mmCIF file of C-alpha atoms and ligand atoms in Angstrom:
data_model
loop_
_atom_site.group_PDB
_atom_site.id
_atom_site.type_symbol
_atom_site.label_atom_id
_atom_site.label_comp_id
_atom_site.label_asym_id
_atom_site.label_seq_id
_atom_site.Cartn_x
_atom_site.Cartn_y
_atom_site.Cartn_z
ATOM 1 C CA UNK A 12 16.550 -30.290 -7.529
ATOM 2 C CA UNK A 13 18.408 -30.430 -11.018
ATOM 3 C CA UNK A 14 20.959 -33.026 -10.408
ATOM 4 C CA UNK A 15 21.280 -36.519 -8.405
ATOM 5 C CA UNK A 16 24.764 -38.069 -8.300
ATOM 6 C CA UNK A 17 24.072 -41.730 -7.602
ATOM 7 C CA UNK A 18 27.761 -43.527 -7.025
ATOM 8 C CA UNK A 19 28.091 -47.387 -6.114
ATOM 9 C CA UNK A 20 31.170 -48.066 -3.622
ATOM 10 C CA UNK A 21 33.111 -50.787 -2.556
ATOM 11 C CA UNK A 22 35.838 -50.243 -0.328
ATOM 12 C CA UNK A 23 36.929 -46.957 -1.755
ATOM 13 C CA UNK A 24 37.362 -44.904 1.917
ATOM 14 C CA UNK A 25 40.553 -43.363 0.598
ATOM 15 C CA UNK A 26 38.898 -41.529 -2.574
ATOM 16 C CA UNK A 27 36.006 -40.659 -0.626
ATOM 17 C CA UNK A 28 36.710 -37.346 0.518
ATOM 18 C CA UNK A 29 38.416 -36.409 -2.447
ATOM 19 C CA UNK A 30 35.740 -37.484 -4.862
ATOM 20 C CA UNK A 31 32.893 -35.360 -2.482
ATOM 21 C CA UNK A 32 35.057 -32.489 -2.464
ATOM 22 C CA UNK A 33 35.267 -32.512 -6.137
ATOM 23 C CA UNK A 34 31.955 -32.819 -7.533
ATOM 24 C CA UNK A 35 30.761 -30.133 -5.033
ATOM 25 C CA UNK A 36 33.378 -27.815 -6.737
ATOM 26 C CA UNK A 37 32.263 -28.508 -10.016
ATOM 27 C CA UNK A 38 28.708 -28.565 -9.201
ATOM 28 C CA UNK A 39 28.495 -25.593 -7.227
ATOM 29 C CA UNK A 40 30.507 -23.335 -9.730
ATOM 30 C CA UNK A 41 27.772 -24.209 -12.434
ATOM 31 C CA UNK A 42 25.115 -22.722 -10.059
ATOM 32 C CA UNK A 43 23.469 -26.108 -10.505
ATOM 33 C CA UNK A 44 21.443 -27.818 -7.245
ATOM 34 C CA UNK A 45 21.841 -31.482 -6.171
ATOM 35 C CA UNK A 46 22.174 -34.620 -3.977
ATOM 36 C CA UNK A 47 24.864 -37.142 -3.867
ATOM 37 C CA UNK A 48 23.665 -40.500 -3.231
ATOM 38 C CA UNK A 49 26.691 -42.368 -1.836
ATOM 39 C CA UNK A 50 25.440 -46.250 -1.871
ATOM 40 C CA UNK A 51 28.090 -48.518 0.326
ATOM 41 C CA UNK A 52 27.497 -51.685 -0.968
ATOM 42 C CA UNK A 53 28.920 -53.738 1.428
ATOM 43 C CA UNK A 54 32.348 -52.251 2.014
ATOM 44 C CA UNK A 55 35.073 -54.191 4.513
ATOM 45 C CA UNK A 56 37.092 -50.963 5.100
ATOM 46 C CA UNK A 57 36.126 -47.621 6.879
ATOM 47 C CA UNK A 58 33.908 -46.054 3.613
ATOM 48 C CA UNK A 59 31.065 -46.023 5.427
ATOM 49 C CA UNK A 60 33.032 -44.266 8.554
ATOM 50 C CA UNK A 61 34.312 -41.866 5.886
ATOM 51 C CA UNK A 62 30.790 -41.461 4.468
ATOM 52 C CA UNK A 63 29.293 -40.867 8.002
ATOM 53 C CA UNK A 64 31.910 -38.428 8.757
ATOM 54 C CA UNK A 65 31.567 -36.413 5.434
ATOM 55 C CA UNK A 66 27.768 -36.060 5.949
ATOM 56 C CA UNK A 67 27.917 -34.548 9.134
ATOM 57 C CA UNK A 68 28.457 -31.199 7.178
ATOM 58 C CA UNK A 69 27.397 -31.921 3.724
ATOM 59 C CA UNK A 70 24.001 -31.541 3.479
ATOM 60 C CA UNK A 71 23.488 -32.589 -0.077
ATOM 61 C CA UNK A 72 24.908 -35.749 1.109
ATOM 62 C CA UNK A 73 22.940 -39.283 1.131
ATOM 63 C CA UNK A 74 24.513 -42.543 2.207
ATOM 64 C CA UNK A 75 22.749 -46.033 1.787
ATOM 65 C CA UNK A 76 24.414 -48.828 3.451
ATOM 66 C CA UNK A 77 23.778 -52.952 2.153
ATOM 67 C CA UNK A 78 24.377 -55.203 4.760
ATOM 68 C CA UNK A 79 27.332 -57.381 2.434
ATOM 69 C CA UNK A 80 28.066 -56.515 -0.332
ATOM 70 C CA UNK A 81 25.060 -57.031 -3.342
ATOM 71 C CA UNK A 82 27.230 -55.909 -7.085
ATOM 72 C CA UNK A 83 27.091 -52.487 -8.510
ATOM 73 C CA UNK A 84 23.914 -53.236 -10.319
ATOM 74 C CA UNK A 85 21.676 -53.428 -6.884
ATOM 75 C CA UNK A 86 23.439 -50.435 -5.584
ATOM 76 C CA UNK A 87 22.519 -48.607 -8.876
ATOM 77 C CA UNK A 88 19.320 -50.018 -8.273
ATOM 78 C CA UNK A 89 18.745 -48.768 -5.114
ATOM 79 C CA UNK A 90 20.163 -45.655 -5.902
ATOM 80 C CA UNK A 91 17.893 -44.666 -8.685
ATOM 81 C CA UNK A 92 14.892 -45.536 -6.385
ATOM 82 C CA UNK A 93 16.309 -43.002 -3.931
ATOM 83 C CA UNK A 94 17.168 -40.372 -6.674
ATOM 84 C CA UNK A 95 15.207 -37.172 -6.261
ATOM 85 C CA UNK A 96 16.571 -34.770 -9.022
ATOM 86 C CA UNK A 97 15.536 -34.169 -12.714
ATOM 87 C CA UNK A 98 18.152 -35.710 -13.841
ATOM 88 C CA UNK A 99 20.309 -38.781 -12.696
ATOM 89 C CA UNK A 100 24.266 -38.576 -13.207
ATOM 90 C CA UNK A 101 25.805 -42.447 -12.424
ATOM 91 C CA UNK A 102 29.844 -42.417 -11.782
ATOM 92 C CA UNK A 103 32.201 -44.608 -10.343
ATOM 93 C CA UNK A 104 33.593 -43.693 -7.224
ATOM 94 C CA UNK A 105 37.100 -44.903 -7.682
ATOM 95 C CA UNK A 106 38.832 -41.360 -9.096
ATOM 96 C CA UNK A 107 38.417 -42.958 -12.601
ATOM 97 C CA UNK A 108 35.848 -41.063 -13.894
ATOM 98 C CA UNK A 109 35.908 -36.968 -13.779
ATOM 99 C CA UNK A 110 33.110 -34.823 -12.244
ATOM 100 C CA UNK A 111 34.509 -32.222 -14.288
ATOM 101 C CA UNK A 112 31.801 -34.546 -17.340
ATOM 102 C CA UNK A 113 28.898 -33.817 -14.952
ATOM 103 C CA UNK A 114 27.276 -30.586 -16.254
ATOM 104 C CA UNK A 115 27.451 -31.293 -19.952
ATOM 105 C CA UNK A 116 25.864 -34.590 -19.146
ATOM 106 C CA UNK A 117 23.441 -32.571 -17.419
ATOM 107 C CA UNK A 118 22.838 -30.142 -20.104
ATOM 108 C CA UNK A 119 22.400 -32.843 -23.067
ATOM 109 C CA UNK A 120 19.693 -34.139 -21.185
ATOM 110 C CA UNK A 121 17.736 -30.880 -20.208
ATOM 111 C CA UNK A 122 18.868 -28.909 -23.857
ATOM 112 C CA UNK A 123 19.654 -31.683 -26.354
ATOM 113 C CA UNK A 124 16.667 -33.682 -24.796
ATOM 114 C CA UNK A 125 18.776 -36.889 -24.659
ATOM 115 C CA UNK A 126 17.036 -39.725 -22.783
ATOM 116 C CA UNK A 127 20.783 -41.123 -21.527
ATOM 117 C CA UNK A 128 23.940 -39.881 -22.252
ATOM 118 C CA UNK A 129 26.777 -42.825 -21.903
ATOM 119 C CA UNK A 130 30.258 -41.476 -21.137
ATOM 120 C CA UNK A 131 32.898 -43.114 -23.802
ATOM 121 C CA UNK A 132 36.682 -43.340 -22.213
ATOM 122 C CA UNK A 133 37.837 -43.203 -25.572
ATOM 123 C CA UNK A 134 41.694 -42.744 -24.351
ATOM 124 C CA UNK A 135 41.769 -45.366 -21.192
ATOM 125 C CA UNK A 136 44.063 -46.077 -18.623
ATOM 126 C CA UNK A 137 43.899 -49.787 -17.709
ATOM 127 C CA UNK A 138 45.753 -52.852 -18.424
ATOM 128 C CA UNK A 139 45.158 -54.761 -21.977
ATOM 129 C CA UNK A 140 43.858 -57.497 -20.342
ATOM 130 C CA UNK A 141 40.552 -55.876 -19.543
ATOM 131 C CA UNK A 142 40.982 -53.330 -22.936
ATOM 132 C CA UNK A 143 40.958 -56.037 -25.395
ATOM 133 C CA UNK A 144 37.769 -58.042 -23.972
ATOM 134 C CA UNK A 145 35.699 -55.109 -23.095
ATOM 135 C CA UNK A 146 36.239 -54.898 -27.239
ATOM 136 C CA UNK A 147 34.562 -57.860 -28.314
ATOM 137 C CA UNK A 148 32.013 -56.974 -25.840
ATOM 138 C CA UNK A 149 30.752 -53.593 -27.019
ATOM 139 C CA UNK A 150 30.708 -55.008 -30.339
ATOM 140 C CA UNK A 151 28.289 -57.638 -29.241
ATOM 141 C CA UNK A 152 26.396 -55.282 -27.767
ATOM 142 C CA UNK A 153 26.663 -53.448 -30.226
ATOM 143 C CA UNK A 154 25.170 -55.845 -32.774
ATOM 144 C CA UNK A 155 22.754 -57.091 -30.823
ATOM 145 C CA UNK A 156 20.993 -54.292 -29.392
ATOM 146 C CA UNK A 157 21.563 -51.916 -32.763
ATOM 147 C CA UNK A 158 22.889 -49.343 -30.227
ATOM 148 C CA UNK A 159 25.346 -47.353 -31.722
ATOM 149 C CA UNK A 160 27.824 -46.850 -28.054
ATOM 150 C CA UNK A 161 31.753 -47.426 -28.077
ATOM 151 C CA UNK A 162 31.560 -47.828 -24.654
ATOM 152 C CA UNK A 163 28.309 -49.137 -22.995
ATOM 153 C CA UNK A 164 29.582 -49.979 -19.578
ATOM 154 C CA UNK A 165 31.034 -46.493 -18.682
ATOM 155 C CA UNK A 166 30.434 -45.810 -15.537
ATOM 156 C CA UNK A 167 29.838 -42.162 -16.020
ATOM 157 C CA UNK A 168 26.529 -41.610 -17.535
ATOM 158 C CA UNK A 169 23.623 -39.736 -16.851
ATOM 159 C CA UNK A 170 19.860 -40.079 -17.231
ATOM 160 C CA UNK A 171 16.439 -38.559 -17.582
ATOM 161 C CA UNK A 172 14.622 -39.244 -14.663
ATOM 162 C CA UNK A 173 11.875 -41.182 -16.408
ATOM 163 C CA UNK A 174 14.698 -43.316 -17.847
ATOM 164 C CA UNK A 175 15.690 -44.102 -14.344
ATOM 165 C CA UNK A 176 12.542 -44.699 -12.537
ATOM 166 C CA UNK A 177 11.182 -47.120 -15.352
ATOM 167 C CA UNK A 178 13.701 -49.787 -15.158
ATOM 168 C CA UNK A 179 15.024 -52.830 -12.891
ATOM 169 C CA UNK A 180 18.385 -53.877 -12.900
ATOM 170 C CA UNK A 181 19.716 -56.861 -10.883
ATOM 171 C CA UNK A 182 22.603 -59.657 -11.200
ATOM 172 C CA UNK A 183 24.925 -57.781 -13.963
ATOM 173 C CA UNK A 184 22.845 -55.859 -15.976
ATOM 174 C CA UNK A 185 24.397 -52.646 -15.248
ATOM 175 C CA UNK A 186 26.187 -52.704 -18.054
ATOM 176 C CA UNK A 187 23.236 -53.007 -20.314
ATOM 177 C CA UNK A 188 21.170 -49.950 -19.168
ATOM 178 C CA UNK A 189 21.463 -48.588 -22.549
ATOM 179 C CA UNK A 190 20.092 -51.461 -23.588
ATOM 180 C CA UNK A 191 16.811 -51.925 -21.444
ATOM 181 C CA UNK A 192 16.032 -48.346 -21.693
ATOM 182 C CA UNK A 193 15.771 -48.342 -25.558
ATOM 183 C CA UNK A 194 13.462 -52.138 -25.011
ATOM 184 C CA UNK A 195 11.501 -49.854 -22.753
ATOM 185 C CA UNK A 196 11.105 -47.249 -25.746
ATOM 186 C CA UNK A 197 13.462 -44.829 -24.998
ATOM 187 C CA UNK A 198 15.452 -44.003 -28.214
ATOM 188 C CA UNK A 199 17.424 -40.960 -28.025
ATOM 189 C CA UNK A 200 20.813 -42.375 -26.635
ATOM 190 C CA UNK A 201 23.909 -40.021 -27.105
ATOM 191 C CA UNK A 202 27.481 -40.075 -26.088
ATOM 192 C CA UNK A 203 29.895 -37.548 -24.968
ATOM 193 C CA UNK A 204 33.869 -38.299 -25.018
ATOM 194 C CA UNK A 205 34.758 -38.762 -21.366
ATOM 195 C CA UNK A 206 38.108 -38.032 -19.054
ATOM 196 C CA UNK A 207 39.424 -41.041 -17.792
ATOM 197 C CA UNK A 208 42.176 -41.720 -15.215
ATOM 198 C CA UNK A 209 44.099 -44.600 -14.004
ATOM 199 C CA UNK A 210 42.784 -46.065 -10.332
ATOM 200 C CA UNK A 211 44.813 -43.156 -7.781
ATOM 201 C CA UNK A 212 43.885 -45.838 -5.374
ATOM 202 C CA UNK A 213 42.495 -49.220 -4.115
ATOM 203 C CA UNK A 214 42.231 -52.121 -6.756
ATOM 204 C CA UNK A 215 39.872 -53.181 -9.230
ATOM 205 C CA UNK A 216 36.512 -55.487 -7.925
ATOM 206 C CA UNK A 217 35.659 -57.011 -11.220
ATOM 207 C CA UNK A 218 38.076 -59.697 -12.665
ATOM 208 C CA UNK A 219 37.411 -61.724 -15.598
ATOM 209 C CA UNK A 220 34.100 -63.765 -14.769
ATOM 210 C CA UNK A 221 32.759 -60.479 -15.323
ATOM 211 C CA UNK A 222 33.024 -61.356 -19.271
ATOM 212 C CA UNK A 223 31.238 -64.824 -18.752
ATOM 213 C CA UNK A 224 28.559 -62.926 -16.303
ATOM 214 C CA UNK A 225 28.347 -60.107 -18.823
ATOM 215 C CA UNK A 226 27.493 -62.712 -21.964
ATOM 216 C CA UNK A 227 24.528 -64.086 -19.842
ATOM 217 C CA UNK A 228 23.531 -61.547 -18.792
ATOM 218 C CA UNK A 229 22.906 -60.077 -22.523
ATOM 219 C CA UNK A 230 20.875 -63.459 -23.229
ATOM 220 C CA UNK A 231 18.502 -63.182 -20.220
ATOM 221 C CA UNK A 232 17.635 -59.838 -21.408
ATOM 222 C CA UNK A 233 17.575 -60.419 -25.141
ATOM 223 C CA UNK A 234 15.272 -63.161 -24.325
ATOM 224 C CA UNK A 235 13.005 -61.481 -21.450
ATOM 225 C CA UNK A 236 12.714 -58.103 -23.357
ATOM 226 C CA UNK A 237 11.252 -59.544 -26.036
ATOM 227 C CA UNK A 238 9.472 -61.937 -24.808
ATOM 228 C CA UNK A 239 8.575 -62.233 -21.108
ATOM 229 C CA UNK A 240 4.868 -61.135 -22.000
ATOM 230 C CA UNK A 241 4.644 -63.721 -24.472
ATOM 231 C CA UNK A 242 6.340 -66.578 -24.001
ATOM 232 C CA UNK A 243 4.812 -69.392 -26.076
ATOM 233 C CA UNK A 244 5.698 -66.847 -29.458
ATOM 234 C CA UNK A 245 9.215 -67.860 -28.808
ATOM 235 C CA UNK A 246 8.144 -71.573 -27.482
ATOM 236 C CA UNK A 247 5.576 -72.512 -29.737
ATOM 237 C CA UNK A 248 6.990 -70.918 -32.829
ATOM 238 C CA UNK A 249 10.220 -73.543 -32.296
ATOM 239 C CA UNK A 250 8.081 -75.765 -31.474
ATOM 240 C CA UNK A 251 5.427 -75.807 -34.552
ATOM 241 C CA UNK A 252 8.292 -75.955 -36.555
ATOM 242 C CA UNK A 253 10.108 -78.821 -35.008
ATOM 243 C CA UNK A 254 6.737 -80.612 -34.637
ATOM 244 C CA UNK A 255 6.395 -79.736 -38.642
ATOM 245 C CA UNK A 256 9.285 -80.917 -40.005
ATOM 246 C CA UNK A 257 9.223 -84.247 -37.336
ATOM 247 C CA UNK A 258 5.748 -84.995 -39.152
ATOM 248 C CA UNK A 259 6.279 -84.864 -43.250
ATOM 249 C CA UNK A 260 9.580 -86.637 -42.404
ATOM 250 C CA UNK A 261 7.205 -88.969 -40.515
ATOM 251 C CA UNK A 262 5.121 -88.901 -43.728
ATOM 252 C CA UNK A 263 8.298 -89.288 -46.067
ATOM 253 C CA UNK A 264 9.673 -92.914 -44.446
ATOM 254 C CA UNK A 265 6.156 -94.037 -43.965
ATOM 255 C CA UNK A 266 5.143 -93.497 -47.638
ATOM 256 C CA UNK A 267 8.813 -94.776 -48.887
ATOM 257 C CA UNK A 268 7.746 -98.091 -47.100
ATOM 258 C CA UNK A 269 3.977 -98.563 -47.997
ATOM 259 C CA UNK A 270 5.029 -97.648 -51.468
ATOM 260 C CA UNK A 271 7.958 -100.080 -52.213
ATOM 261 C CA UNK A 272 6.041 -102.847 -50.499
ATOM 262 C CA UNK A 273 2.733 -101.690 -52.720
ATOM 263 C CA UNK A 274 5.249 -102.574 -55.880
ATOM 264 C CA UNK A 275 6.540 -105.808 -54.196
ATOM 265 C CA UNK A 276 10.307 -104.319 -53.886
ATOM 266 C CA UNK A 277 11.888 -104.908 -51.432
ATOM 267 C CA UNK A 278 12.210 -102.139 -48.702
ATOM 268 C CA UNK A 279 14.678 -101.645 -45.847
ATOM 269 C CA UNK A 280 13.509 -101.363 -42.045
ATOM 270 C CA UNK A 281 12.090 -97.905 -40.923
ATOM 271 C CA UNK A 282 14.353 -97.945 -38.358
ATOM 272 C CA UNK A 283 17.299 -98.776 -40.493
ATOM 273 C CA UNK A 284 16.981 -95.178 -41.895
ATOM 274 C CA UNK A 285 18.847 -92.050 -40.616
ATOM 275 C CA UNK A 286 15.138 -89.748 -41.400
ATOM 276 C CA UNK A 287 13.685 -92.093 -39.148
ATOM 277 C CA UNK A 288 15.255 -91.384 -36.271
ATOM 278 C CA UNK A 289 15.259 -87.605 -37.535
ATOM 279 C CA UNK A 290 11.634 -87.659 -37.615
ATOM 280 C CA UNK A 291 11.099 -88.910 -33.694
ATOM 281 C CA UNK A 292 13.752 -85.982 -32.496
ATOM 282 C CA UNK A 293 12.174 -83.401 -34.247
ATOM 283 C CA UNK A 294 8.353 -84.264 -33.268
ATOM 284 C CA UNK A 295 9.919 -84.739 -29.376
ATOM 285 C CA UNK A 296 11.781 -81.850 -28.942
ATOM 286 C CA UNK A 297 8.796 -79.872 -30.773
ATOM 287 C CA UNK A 298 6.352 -81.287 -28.246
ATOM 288 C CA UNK A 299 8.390 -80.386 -25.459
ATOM 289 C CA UNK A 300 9.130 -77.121 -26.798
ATOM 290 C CA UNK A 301 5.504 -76.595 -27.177
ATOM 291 C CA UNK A 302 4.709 -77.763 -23.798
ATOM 292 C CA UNK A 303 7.974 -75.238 -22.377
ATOM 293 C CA UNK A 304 5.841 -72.495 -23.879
ATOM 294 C CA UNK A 305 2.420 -73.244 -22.302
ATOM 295 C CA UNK A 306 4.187 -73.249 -18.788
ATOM 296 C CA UNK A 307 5.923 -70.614 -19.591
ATOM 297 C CA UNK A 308 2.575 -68.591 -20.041
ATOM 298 C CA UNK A 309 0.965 -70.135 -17.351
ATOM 299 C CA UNK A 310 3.965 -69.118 -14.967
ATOM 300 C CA UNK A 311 3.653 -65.392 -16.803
ATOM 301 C CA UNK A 312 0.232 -65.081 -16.653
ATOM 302 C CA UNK A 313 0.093 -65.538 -12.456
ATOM 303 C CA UNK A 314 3.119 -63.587 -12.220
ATOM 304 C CA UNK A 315 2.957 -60.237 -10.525
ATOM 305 C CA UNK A 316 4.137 -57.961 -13.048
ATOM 306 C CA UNK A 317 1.722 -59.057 -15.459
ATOM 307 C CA UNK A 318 0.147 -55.683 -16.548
ATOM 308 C CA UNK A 319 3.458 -53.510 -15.933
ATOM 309 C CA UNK A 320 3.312 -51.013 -19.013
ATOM 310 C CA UNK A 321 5.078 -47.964 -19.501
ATOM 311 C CA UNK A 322 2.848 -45.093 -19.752
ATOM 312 C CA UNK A 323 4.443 -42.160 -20.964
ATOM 313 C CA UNK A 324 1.637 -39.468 -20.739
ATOM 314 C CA UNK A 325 -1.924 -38.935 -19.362
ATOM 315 C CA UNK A 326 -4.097 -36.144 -20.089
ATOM 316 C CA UNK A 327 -7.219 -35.592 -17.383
HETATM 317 N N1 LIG B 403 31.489 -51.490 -7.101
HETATM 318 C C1 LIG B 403 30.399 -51.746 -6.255
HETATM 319 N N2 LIG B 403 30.086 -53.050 -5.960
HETATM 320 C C2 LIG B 403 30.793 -54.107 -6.452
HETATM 321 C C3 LIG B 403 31.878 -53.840 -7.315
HETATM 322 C C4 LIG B 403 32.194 -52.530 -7.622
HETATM 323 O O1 LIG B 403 29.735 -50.817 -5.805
HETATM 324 O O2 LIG B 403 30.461 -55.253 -6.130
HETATM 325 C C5 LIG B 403 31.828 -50.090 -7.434
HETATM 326 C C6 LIG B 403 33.279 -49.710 -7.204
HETATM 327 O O3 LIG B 403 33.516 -49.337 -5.869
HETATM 328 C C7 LIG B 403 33.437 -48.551 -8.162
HETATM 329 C C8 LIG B 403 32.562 -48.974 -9.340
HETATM 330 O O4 LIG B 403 31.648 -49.933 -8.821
HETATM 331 O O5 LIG B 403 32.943 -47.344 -7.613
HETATM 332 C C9 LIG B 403 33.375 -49.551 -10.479
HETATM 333 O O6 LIG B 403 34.223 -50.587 -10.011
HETATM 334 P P1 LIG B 403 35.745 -50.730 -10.429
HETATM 335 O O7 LIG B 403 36.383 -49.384 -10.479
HETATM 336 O O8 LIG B 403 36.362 -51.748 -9.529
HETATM 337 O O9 LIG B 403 35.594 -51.316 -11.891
HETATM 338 P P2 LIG B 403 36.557 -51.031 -13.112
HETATM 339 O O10 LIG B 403 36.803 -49.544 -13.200
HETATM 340 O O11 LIG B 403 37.801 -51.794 -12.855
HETATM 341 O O12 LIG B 403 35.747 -51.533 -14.292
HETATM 342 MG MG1 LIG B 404 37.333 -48.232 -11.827
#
C-alpha cells in the first residue's frame, strides 16, 4: 500500500462525505493505492453514523472511534499506530485543507526522499485573531528548534513511515511533529505551498488556550528531548554552579570579617551584608537543584523506556 490518509475529526458529519469522495478522486486518478484512516475522536454529532455509513462501500475505509473526545494529538497518535502504507499523509478533515496536495506530498517523500513534508497555507483564510498569534508562534518555533517551516502546525503534511512509527505524541504536541522527528534524527524536512480554504462548515475546536497550551508544550519537549536520558546534566550542571558561586561568596564575607578583625578594624555583621544572604540562596537552591537531578535519574533510570533507541538499520 503506497499511501495512508490518517484524518482526526471532531464533529465534522457534514464534510464527511464530501471530503471521502474527494480524496478517492484524486487518489484514484494518480493510480496510487491507499487507506483512509478516519479517527472520530469523540464527536457529539452523527460523524461516526456518517463514517459507518460511508464504509459500508468503501473498502479503503478505516474508522477508529475514542470514547470522548482525547485532542487531535491522540487521534494522530492512534492513527499513525494504525497506518499501514509507505507513506503517511495527515489532513484536517474540516474542507480546509485540499486533497488535491496529496500526491506531491507523496512523491517528495518516495522521489525527493524527504523524511516529512509540512504543508505551508501561505495565502489563509481565517480571522486575524488566530493569523497574527500563530505568527509569533512559528517564529518561536522557529528559533528554537532551528527548523526552517513558515507554518509548522499545518494540518496537511505527510510522512515517511519510519518518521511516523518512531514517535509519541500526546497533550498538544501535534503541532511540534516537525520538531520531535528532527530530536529523533530525522533531518530532511521540506515544505510544499499548500491550498487553503475557509471552514465550508462547522466551527473551529481550538480557541485561544491553544497559544498558552502550545508554549508548554514547546518547553516539555525542549526539556525532555534533550534531556530525559540524562537528567542530572541539566540538574547538576545548575546546580554545581549555584553551589559554586554560593561557596567563594561564602569565602568572600568570611575572609572580609576574619581579615578586618585580624587588623583590629572594625567590621560590620555578616548578616548585615547583602553577599551574605546571596551566598545562603545560591548554596540552597544549588543543593536542591542537585538533589532535583539525582531523583530525577533515579525516577529515569526505573522508568520503562529506559533503553528506547532508534535504530535505523541492521545488517544480519
Ligand atoms: N480535531 C480533533 N480533535 C479535537 C479538535 C480538533 O480531532 O479535539 C480535528 C478537527 O475535527 C479538524 C482538525 O482537528 O479535523 C483541525 O481542527 P480545526 O479545523 O478546528 O482547527 P483550525 O483549522 O481552526 O486550526
Ligand atoms: Mg480547520
Amino acid at each position: 500500500m503506497e499511501i495512508s490518509i490518517v484524518i482526526p475529526l471532531l464533529n465534522e458529519a457534514e464534510s464527511l462525505p464530501e471530503l471521502t469522495r474527494w480524496i478517492a478522486r484524486v487518489l484514484q486518478a494518480n493510480g496510487l493505492t491507499y487507506e483512509l484512516i478516519l479517527i472520530d475522536d469523540g464527536s457529539t454529532d452523527d460523524s461516526w453514523a456518517v463514517m459507518e455509513a460511508l464504509a459500508v462501500d468503501d473498502a479503503t475505509l478505516r474508522g477508529i472511534r475514542f470514547n470522548r473526545n482525547y485532542g487531535k494529538s491522540a487521534a494522530l497518535n492512534v492513527g499513525f499506530e494504525a497506518a499501514r502504507g509507505r507513506v503517511i499523509c495527515t489532513m484536517d478533515a474540516d474542507l480546509q485543507d485540499s486533497p488535491e496536495e496529496l500526491p506531491e506530498l507523496y512523491r517528495m517523500i518516495v522521489e525527493d526522499k524527504y523524511d516529512l513534508v509540512s504543508g505551508w497555507k501561505q495565502k489563509r483564510f481565517d480571522p486575524l485573531t488566530k493569523t497574527i498569534p500563530t505568527k509569533l508562534f512559528n517564529g518561536a518555533t522557529r528559533w528554537i528548534s532551528g527548523i526552517q517551516l513558515h507554518d509548522f502546525n499545518c494540518g496537511l503534511k505527510s510522512y515517511d513511515q519510519r518518521v511516523v512509527k518512531s514517535i509519541e505524541v500526546y497533550g498538544e504536541m501535534h503541532r511540534y511533529i516537525p520538531v520531535i522527528a528532527k530530536w529523533n534524527g530525522f533531518r530532511k524536512i521540506g515544505e510544499k505551498v499548500v491550498q487553503h480554504q475557509e471552514r465550508k462548515y462547522g466551527v473551529t475546536k481550538f480557541g485561544l488556550e491553544r497559544f498558552v497550551y502550545g508554549f508548554l508544550d514547546l518547553a516539555s519537549i525542549t526539556f525532555v528531548s534533550r534531556f530525559r536520558r540524562r537528567p542530572m546534566h541539566f540538574f547538576g550542571t545548575l546546580g554545581s554552579l549555584s553551589f559554586f558561586v554560593g561557596i567563594l561568596l561564602t569565602l568572600w564575607v568570611v575572609g572580609e570579617k576574619v581579615w578586618l578583625s585580624l587588623h583590629n578594624l572594625r567590621a560590620r555583621n555578616v548578616t548585615d551584608q547583602p553577599l551574605f544572604f546571596l551566598a545562603l540562596t545560591a548554596v540552597i537552591i544549588g543543593v536542591m537543584l542537585f538533589l532535583s537531578g539525582f531523583l530525577a535519574e533515579m525516577v529515569q533510570l526505573n522508568g520503562p523506556r529506559r533503553n528506547d533507541y532508534l535504530v535505523r538499520e541492521k545488517l544480519n
